[in-house]
PDB file of C-alpha atoms in Angstrom:
ATOM      1  CA  MET F  10      37.763  61.559   5.570  1.00 71.00           C
ATOM      2  CA  ASN F  11      41.299  60.987   6.887  1.00 80.00           C
ATOM      3  CA  THR F  12      42.626  57.801   8.473  1.00 83.00           C
ATOM      4  CA  GLN F  13      41.913  58.903  12.052  1.00 86.00           C
ATOM      5  CA  GLU F  14      38.323  59.874  11.215  1.00 86.00           C
ATOM      6  CA  TYR F  15      37.814  56.591   9.398  1.00 89.00           C
ATOM      7  CA  ALA F  16      39.165  54.621  12.379  1.00 92.00           C
ATOM      8  CA  LEU F  17      36.700  56.449  14.646  1.00 91.00           C
ATOM      9  CA  SER F  18      33.888  55.696  12.199  1.00 89.00           C
ATOM     10  CA  VAL F  19      34.831  51.999  12.219  1.00 92.00           C
ATOM     11  CA  LEU F  20      34.740  51.955  16.029  1.00 92.00           C
ATOM     12  CA  LEU F  21      31.401  53.770  16.345  1.00 90.00           C
ATOM     13  CA  THR F  22      29.556  51.809  13.657  1.00 89.00           C
ATOM     14  CA  ALA F  23      30.982  48.522  14.946  1.00 91.00           C
ATOM     15  CA  LEU F  24      29.764  49.326  18.452  1.00 89.00           C
ATOM     16  CA  GLY F  25      26.389  50.171  16.923  1.00 85.00           C
ATOM     17  CA  GLY F  26      26.349  46.730  15.319  1.00 85.00           C
ATOM     18  CA  PHE F  27      27.331  44.936  18.541  1.00 86.00           C
ATOM     19  CA  ASP F  28      25.697  41.503  18.683  1.00 83.00           C
ATOM     20  CA  PRO F  29      26.280  38.924  21.459  1.00 83.00           C
ATOM     21  CA  ALA F  30      23.924  36.324  19.950  1.00 83.00           C
ATOM     22  CA  PRO F  31      26.516  34.343  17.928  1.00 87.00           C
ATOM     23  CA  MET F  32      28.769  33.999  20.967  1.00 85.00           C
ATOM     24  CA  LEU F  33      25.860  32.735  23.073  1.00 82.00           C
ATOM     25  CA  ILE F  34      24.955  30.170  20.417  1.00 84.00           C
ATOM     26  CA  LEU F  35      28.528  28.897  20.145  1.00 84.00           C
ATOM     27  CA  ALA F  36      28.983  28.948  23.919  1.00 80.00           C
ATOM     28  CA  ALA F  37      25.871  26.802  24.314  1.00 79.00           C
ATOM     29  CA  ALA F  38      27.117  24.431  21.611  1.00 80.00           C
ATOM     30  CA  LEU F  39      30.459  24.239  23.371  1.00 77.00           C
ATOM     31  CA  GLY F  40      28.719  23.284  26.598  1.00 71.00           C
ATOM     32  CA  ALA F  41      26.738  20.643  24.701  1.00 69.00           C
ATOM     33  CA  GLY F  42      29.937  18.910  23.638  1.00 73.00           C
ATOM     34  CA  ILE F  43      30.525  20.212  20.106  1.00 79.00           C
ATOM     35  CA  ARG F  44      34.210  19.797  19.272  1.00 83.00           C
ATOM     36  CA  LYS F  45      36.486  22.782  19.538  1.00 83.00           C
ATOM     37  CA  ARG F  46      37.475  22.707  15.878  1.00 87.00           C
ATOM     38  CA  HIS F  47      33.860  23.207  14.821  1.00 88.00           C
ATOM     39  CA  ILE F  48      33.457  26.115  17.230  1.00 87.00           C
ATOM     40  CA  MET F  49      36.557  27.720  15.720  1.00 90.00           C
ATOM     41  CA  GLY F  50      35.474  26.878  12.183  1.00 92.00           C
ATOM     42  CA  SER F  51      31.990  28.344  12.474  1.00 92.00           C
ATOM     43  CA  ALA F  52      33.389  31.425  14.245  1.00 93.00           C
ATOM     44  CA  ALA F  53      35.863  31.878  11.376  1.00 94.00           C
ATOM     45  CA  VAL F  54      33.023  31.598   8.847  1.00 95.00           C
ATOM     46  CA  LEU F  55      31.029  34.256  10.697  1.00 95.00           C
ATOM     47  CA  LEU F  56      33.851  36.716  11.398  1.00 95.00           C
ATOM     48  CA  GLY F  57      35.499  36.289   8.014  1.00 95.00           C
ATOM     49  CA  GLY F  58      32.159  36.260   6.241  1.00 95.00           C
ATOM     50  CA  ILE F  59      31.062  39.581   7.731  1.00 95.00           C
ATOM     51  CA  ALA F  60      34.329  41.232   6.696  1.00 95.00           C
ATOM     52  CA  ALA F  61      34.211  39.720   3.182  1.00 95.00           C
ATOM     53  CA  TRP F  62      30.518  40.564   2.697  1.00 94.00           C
ATOM     54  CA  GLY F  63      31.104  44.131   3.836  1.00 93.00           C
ATOM     55  CA  MET F  64      34.085  44.576   1.530  1.00 94.00           C
ATOM     56  CA  THR F  65      32.177  43.108  -1.406  1.00 93.00           C
ATOM     57  CA  LEU F  66      29.285  45.516  -0.915  1.00 92.00           C
ATOM     58  CA  THR F  67      31.741  48.382  -0.458  1.00 92.00           C
ATOM     59  CA  LEU F  68      33.236  47.682  -3.885  1.00 90.00           C
ATOM     60  CA  LEU F  69      29.903  47.039  -5.603  1.00 88.00           C
ATOM     61  CA  VAL F  70      27.523  49.632  -4.154  1.00 81.00           C
ATOM     62  CA  GLY F  71      29.606  51.839  -1.846  1.00 78.00           C
ATOM     63  CA  PRO F  72      30.468  54.535  -4.439  1.00 73.00           C
ATOM     64  CA  GLY F  73      26.824  54.735  -5.533  1.00 72.00           C
ATOM     65  CA  LEU F  74      25.638  55.147  -1.933  1.00 68.00           C
ATOM     66  CA  GLN F  75      28.083  58.007  -1.451  1.00 66.00           C
ATOM     67  CA  ARG F  76      26.650  59.928  -4.398  1.00 67.00           C
ATOM     68  CA  VAL F  77      23.097  59.859  -3.014  1.00 60.00           C
ATOM     69  CA  ASN F  78      21.987  62.844  -0.952  1.00 59.00           C
ATOM     70  CA  TRP F  79      20.004  60.788   1.547  1.00 54.00           C
ATOM     71  CA  TRP F  80      18.913  63.778   3.592  1.00 55.00           C
ATOM     72  CA  GLU F  81      17.299  65.480   0.608  1.00 58.00           C
ATOM     73  CA  LEU F  82      15.776  62.198  -0.485  1.00 54.00           C
ATOM     74  CA  ILE F  83      14.064  61.370   2.782  1.00 56.00           C
ATOM     75  CA  ARG F  84      13.181  64.933   3.831  1.00 56.00           C
ATOM     76  CA  HIS F  85      11.325  65.995   0.727  1.00 62.00           C
ATOM     77  CA  GLY F  86       7.557  66.178   0.408  1.00 61.00           C
ATOM     78  CA  SER F  87       4.523  64.488   1.842  1.00 67.00           C
ATOM     79  CA  ILE F  88       5.458  61.051   0.493  1.00 70.00           C
ATOM     80  CA  SER F  89       8.352  60.924   2.958  1.00 72.00           C
ATOM     81  CA  ALA F  90       6.007  62.013   5.738  1.00 76.00           C
ATOM     82  CA  TRP F  91       3.520  59.242   4.966  1.00 79.00           C
ATOM     83  CA  ILE F  92       6.320  56.662   4.776  1.00 75.00           C
ATOM     84  CA  GLU F  93       7.656  57.898   8.105  1.00 76.00           C
ATOM     85  CA  LEU F  94       4.153  57.697   9.576  1.00 81.00           C
ATOM     86  CA  VAL F  95       3.739  54.085   8.438  1.00 84.00           C
ATOM     87  CA  LEU F  96       7.170  53.190   9.857  1.00 78.00           C
ATOM     88  CA  ALA F  97       6.296  54.907  13.138  1.00 84.00           C
ATOM     89  CA  LEU F  98       3.097  52.879  13.443  1.00 88.00           C
ATOM     90  CA  ALA F  99       4.919  49.665  12.566  1.00 85.00           C
ATOM     91  CA  ILE F 100       7.741  50.284  15.058  1.00 81.00           C
ATOM     92  CA  GLY F 101       5.302  51.452  17.716  1.00 85.00           C
ATOM     93  CA  GLY F 102       3.132  48.397  17.134  1.00 86.00           C
ATOM     94  CA  TYR F 103       6.156  46.150  17.501  1.00 82.00           C
ATOM     95  CA  ALA F 104       7.097  47.890  20.772  1.00 83.00           C
ATOM     96  CA  VAL F 105       3.557  47.380  22.091  1.00 87.00           C
ATOM     97  CA  TRP F 106       3.679  43.724  21.046  1.00 86.00           C
ATOM     98  CA  ARG F 107       6.948  43.297  22.968  1.00 81.00           C
ATOM     99  CA  VAL F 108       5.324  44.768  26.095  1.00 84.00           C
ATOM    100  CA  VAL F 109       2.246  42.535  25.794  1.00 85.00           C
ATOM    101  CA  ALA F 110       4.368  39.442  25.109  1.00 80.00           C
ATOM    102  CA  ALA F 111       6.590  40.190  28.098  1.00 76.00           C
ATOM    103  CA  ARG F 112       3.550  40.547  30.397  1.00 80.00           C
ATOM    104  CA  ARG F 113       2.002  37.315  29.150  1.00 78.00           C
ATOM    105  CA  SER F 114       5.236  35.397  29.663  1.00 73.00           C
ATOM    106  CA  ARG F 115       5.701  36.789  33.176  1.00 68.00           C
ATOM    107  CA  GLY F 116       5.236  34.041  35.715  1.00 58.00           C
ATOM    108  CA  ARG F 117       5.514  31.262  33.168  1.00 59.00           C
ATOM    109  CA  ASP F 118       8.386  28.845  33.141  1.00 53.00           C
ATOM    110  CA  THR F 119      10.673  29.720  30.265  1.00 51.00           C
ATOM    111  CA  PRO F 120      11.400  26.589  28.242  1.00 48.00           C
ATOM    112  CA  GLU F 121      15.090  25.834  28.152  1.00 51.00           C
ATOM    113  CA  GLU F 122      16.543  26.263  24.691  1.00 51.00           C
ATOM    114  CA  LYS F 123      18.366  23.233  23.392  1.00 53.00           C
ATOM    115  CA  PRO F 124      21.820  24.054  22.094  1.00 53.00           C
ATOM    116  CA  ALA F 125      22.887  22.874  18.674  1.00 52.00           C
ATOM    117  CA  THR F 126      24.153  19.300  18.737  1.00 57.00           C
ATOM    118  CA  SER F 127      25.200  19.153  15.069  1.00 69.00           C
ATOM    119  CA  PRO F 128      28.358  21.007  14.013  1.00 77.00           C
ATOM    120  CA  TRP F 129      26.862  21.654  10.584  1.00 85.00           C
ATOM    121  CA  ALA F 130      24.006  23.557  12.192  1.00 83.00           C
ATOM    122  CA  LEU F 131      26.617  25.959  13.560  1.00 86.00           C
ATOM    123  CA  TYR F 132      28.042  26.594  10.092  1.00 90.00           C
ATOM    124  CA  VAL F 133      24.570  27.202   8.666  1.00 90.00           C
ATOM    125  CA  THR F 134      23.813  29.575  11.550  1.00 88.00           C
ATOM    126  CA  ALA F 135      27.047  31.462  10.876  1.00 91.00           C
ATOM    127  CA  VAL F 136      26.148  31.870   7.193  1.00 92.00           C
ATOM    128  CA  VAL F 137      22.671  33.119   8.137  1.00 91.00           C
ATOM    129  CA  PHE F 138      24.141  35.731  10.484  1.00 90.00           C
ATOM    130  CA  VAL F 139      26.482  36.894   7.712  1.00 92.00           C
ATOM    131  CA  GLY F 140      23.586  37.216   5.296  1.00 89.00           C
ATOM    132  CA  ILE F 141      21.264  39.174   7.571  1.00 86.00           C
ATOM    133  CA  VAL F 142      23.907  41.660   8.721  1.00 87.00           C
ATOM    134  CA  ILE F 143      22.943  43.711   5.666  1.00 85.00           C
ATOM    135  CA  PHE F 144      19.780  44.693   7.559  1.00 80.00           C
ATOM    136  CA  ASP F 145      21.927  46.242  10.307  1.00 81.00           C
ATOM    137  CA  LEU F 146      22.006  50.040   9.797  1.00 79.00           C
ATOM    138  CA  PRO F 147      25.557  50.552  11.214  1.00 85.00           C
ATOM    139  CA  PHE F 148      26.790  47.920   8.753  1.00 89.00           C
ATOM    140  CA  ASP F 149      25.180  49.789   5.850  1.00 85.00           C
ATOM    141  CA  VAL F 150      26.628  53.096   7.030  1.00 84.00           C
ATOM    142  CA  HIS F 151      30.094  51.569   7.072  1.00 89.00           C
ATOM    143  CA  VAL F 152      29.612  50.232   3.540  1.00 89.00           C
ATOM    144  CA  ALA F 153      29.289  53.819   2.301  1.00 83.00           C
ATOM    145  CA  THR F 154      32.048  55.113   4.583  1.00 88.00           C
ATOM    146  CA  ALA F 155      34.568  52.429   3.600  1.00 90.00           C
ATOM    147  CA  ALA F 156      34.066  53.309  -0.074  1.00 88.00           C
ATOM    148  CA  SER F 157      35.846  56.617   0.552  1.00 85.00           C
ATOM    149  CA  GLN F 158      39.025  54.835   1.660  1.00 89.00           C
ATOM    150  CA  PRO F 159      41.857  53.139  -0.229  1.00 90.00           C
ATOM    151  CA  PRO F 160      41.256  49.376  -0.622  1.00 90.00           C
ATOM    152  CA  SER F 161      43.904  48.480   1.968  1.00 92.00           C
ATOM    153  CA  HIS F 162      42.284  50.744   4.584  1.00 93.00           C
ATOM    154  CA  ALA F 163      38.817  49.458   3.711  1.00 93.00           C
ATOM    155  CA  VAL F 164      39.904  45.825   4.134  1.00 95.00           C
ATOM    156  CA  ALA F 165      41.531  46.594   7.491  1.00 95.00           C
ATOM    157  CA  GLY F 166      38.441  48.537   8.516  1.00 94.00           C
ATOM    158  CA  TRP F 167      36.105  45.654   7.724  1.00 95.00           C
ATOM    159  CA  ILE F 168      38.261  43.166   9.604  1.00 96.00           C
ATOM    160  CA  ALA F 169      38.232  45.482  12.614  1.00 95.00           C
ATOM    161  CA  TRP F 170      34.470  46.073  12.219  1.00 95.00           C
ATOM    162  CA  SER F 171      33.793  42.347  12.270  1.00 95.00           C
ATOM    163  CA  LEU F 172      35.981  41.665  15.312  1.00 95.00           C
ATOM    164  CA  ILE F 173      34.604  44.628  17.309  1.00 94.00           C
ATOM    165  CA  SER F 174      30.914  44.141  16.481  1.00 93.00           C
ATOM    166  CA  GLN F 175      31.315  40.471  17.411  1.00 93.00           C
ATOM    167  CA  PHE F 176      33.594  41.187  20.370  1.00 90.00           C
ATOM    168  CA  PRO F 177      32.102  38.477  22.661  1.00 86.00           C
ATOM    169  CA  LEU F 178      32.658  35.917  19.901  1.00 90.00           C
ATOM    170  CA  THR F 179      36.167  37.260  19.267  1.00 92.00           C
ATOM    171  CA  LEU F 180      36.928  36.845  22.960  1.00 88.00           C
ATOM    172  CA  LEU F 181      35.523  33.305  22.928  1.00 87.00           C
ATOM    173  CA  VAL F 182      37.812  32.450  20.006  1.00 88.00           C
ATOM    174  CA  LEU F 183      40.885  33.839  21.807  1.00 88.00           C
ATOM    175  CA  LEU F 184      40.065  31.943  25.002  1.00 85.00           C
ATOM    176  CA  THR F 185      39.424  28.776  22.998  1.00 84.00           C
ATOM    177  CA  ILE F 186      42.903  29.084  21.525  1.00 85.00           C
ATOM    178  CA  LEU F 187      44.251  29.375  25.079  1.00 83.00           C
ATOM    179  CA  GLY F 188      42.135  26.424  26.239  1.00 78.00           C
ATOM    180  CA  LYS F 189      40.090  28.501  28.711  1.00 73.00           C
ATOM    181  CA  GLN F 190      36.800  28.530  26.848  1.00 65.00           C
ATOM    182  CA  GLN F 191      34.679  26.354  29.146  1.00 67.00           C
ATOM    183  CA  ARG F 192      34.633  28.717  32.108  1.00 69.00           C
ATOM    184  CA  PHE F 193      34.075  31.737  29.869  1.00 68.00           C
ATOM    185  CA  SER F 194      31.161  29.931  28.224  1.00 65.00           C
ATOM    186  CA  ARG F 195      29.475  29.260  31.561  1.00 68.00           C
ATOM    187  CA  VAL F 196      30.076  32.771  32.893  1.00 68.00           C
ATOM    188  CA  MET F 197      28.791  34.537  29.771  1.00 65.00           C
ATOM    189  CA  ARG F 198      25.656  32.401  29.549  1.00 66.00           C
ATOM    190  CA  ARG F 199      24.823  33.106  33.192  1.00 72.00           C
ATOM    191  CA  ALA F 200      25.592  36.812  32.782  1.00 69.00           C
ATOM    192  CA  TRP F 201      23.361  37.114  29.713  1.00 63.00           C
ATOM    193  CA  ALA F 202      20.548  35.288  31.478  1.00 68.00           C
ATOM    194  CA  ALA F 203      20.801  37.883  34.261  1.00 73.00           C
ATOM    195  CA  VAL F 204      20.917  41.023  32.092  1.00 67.00           C
ATOM    196  CA  SER F 205      18.788  40.003  29.110  1.00 67.00           C
ATOM    197  CA  PRO F 206      15.456  41.036  30.745  1.00 74.00           C
ATOM    198  CA  TRP F 207      16.843  44.551  31.294  1.00 79.00           C
ATOM    199  CA  VAL F 208      18.265  44.662  27.776  1.00 68.00           C
ATOM    200  CA  ASN F 209      14.888  43.652  26.369  1.00 74.00           C
ATOM    201  CA  ARG F 210      13.178  46.428  28.348  1.00 81.00           C
ATOM    202  CA  LEU F 211      15.722  48.955  27.098  1.00 80.00           C
ATOM    203  CA  VAL F 212      15.230  47.870  23.483  1.00 73.00           C
ATOM    204  CA  THR F 213      11.452  48.151  23.872  1.00 82.00           C
ATOM    205  CA  ALA F 214      11.771  51.641  25.385  1.00 86.00           C
ATOM    206  CA  VAL F 215      14.089  52.814  22.580  1.00 80.00           C
ATOM    207  CA  LEU F 216      11.714  51.453  19.934  1.00 80.00           C
ATOM    208  CA  GLY F 217       8.777  53.202  21.581  1.00 84.00           C
ATOM    209  CA  LEU F 218      10.664  56.505  21.791  1.00 87.00           C
ATOM    210  CA  ALA F 219      11.774  56.261  18.161  1.00 80.00           C
ATOM    211  CA  ALA F 220       8.192  55.572  17.072  1.00 83.00           C
ATOM    212  CA  LEU F 221       6.932  58.581  19.050  1.00 87.00           C
ATOM    213  CA  LEU F 222       9.528  60.939  17.546  1.00 84.00           C
ATOM    214  CA  MET F 223       8.807  59.691  14.031  1.00 80.00           C
ATOM    215  CA  LEU F 224       5.074  60.092  14.632  1.00 85.00           C
ATOM    216  CA  LEU F 225       5.531  63.685  15.820  1.00 84.00           C
ATOM    217  CA  ASP F 226       7.906  64.453  12.943  1.00 80.00           C
ATOM    218  CA  ALA F 227       5.570  63.107  10.259  1.00 78.00           C
ATOM    219  CA  GLY F 228       2.512  64.611  11.954  1.00 79.00           C
ATOM    220  CA  GLU F 229       4.000  68.100  12.000  1.00 79.00           C
ATOM    221  CA  PHE F 230       4.680  67.982   8.263  1.00 76.00           C
ATOM    222  CA  LEU F 231       1.194  66.723   7.470  1.00 74.00           C
ATOM    223  CA  LEU F 232      -0.412  69.388   9.702  1.00 77.00           C
ATOM    224  CA  VAL F 233       1.742  72.496   9.201  1.00 74.00           C
ATOM    225  CA  GLY F 234       3.913  71.694   6.183  1.00 69.00           C
ATOM    226  CA  HIS F 235       7.379  71.231   7.701  1.00 64.00           C
ATOM    227  CA  PHE F 236       9.189  68.542   9.610  1.00 64.00           C
ATOM    228  CA  LEU F 237       9.940  68.676  13.322  1.00 61.00           C
ATOM    229  CA  VAL F 238      13.590  67.848  12.553  1.00 57.00           C
ATOM    230  CA  ARG F 239      14.914  70.065   9.782  1.00 54.00           C
TER     231      ARG F 239
END
C-alpha cells in the first residue's frame, strides 16, 4: 500500500469511526461553567489518547493481524455459519429493542441530562472513550493497515485518524483557542437535539438490515451448503 492509498484508508476508516458524543459532552460541560483549561485538557487526553492507543496496538498486534487470512477464517465451515446466525439474532434483537424502546418513550417527557460539573469527570470520560475505541471496527481495521507503513507514516496516520474521527471535538478545540466556543457549543447541542431522532432511526434500520443479511447468509449455508456471499 503506497502513501496515497494509505491516506485514503485513513480518511475512510476515520469517517467510519466518526463520533460526535465527546464533543457534545464537553460542549455541555462548557455551558455548565467548566473552565476552558479543563475542556482543552480533557480534549487533549481524548485526541492524544486515541492516537497513542492506536499506535501502540499497531506496533504490538498490527503485524500479526496482517498475517491472518480473515476471509478464510470466517468463511469456512458450519461453525462460522452458526456464529453468524447467533450474531444475526443478537443484532436483530437489539434492533427490535431499539424500536420498542423508541415507541415506549414516544410522548414522554425526556429527562434533561445534567452536564458534568466536575472537571475530573471529564478526564475520566475521556479515558473511557479512549479505552472503548478498540471495539470500533474502523479503528481495528486501521490498526492492521497502519502496520504496513513506516513508523513515521503510521504516527501521522493515527494523529489524522484521531482528529478526523473526532472532527466535532477538533472543531470545538480550535474555536476554544479562538475564544468562540460558547456559540458553537449552543449551536451544536441544538443541532444534535434536532437530528438525533433521525440518526437513531437510521442506526436501527442499518442494524436490522445487517441482521437480515447475516441471517440469510448463515441460513443458506446451513440449508444448501454454501454462503450467500462468497
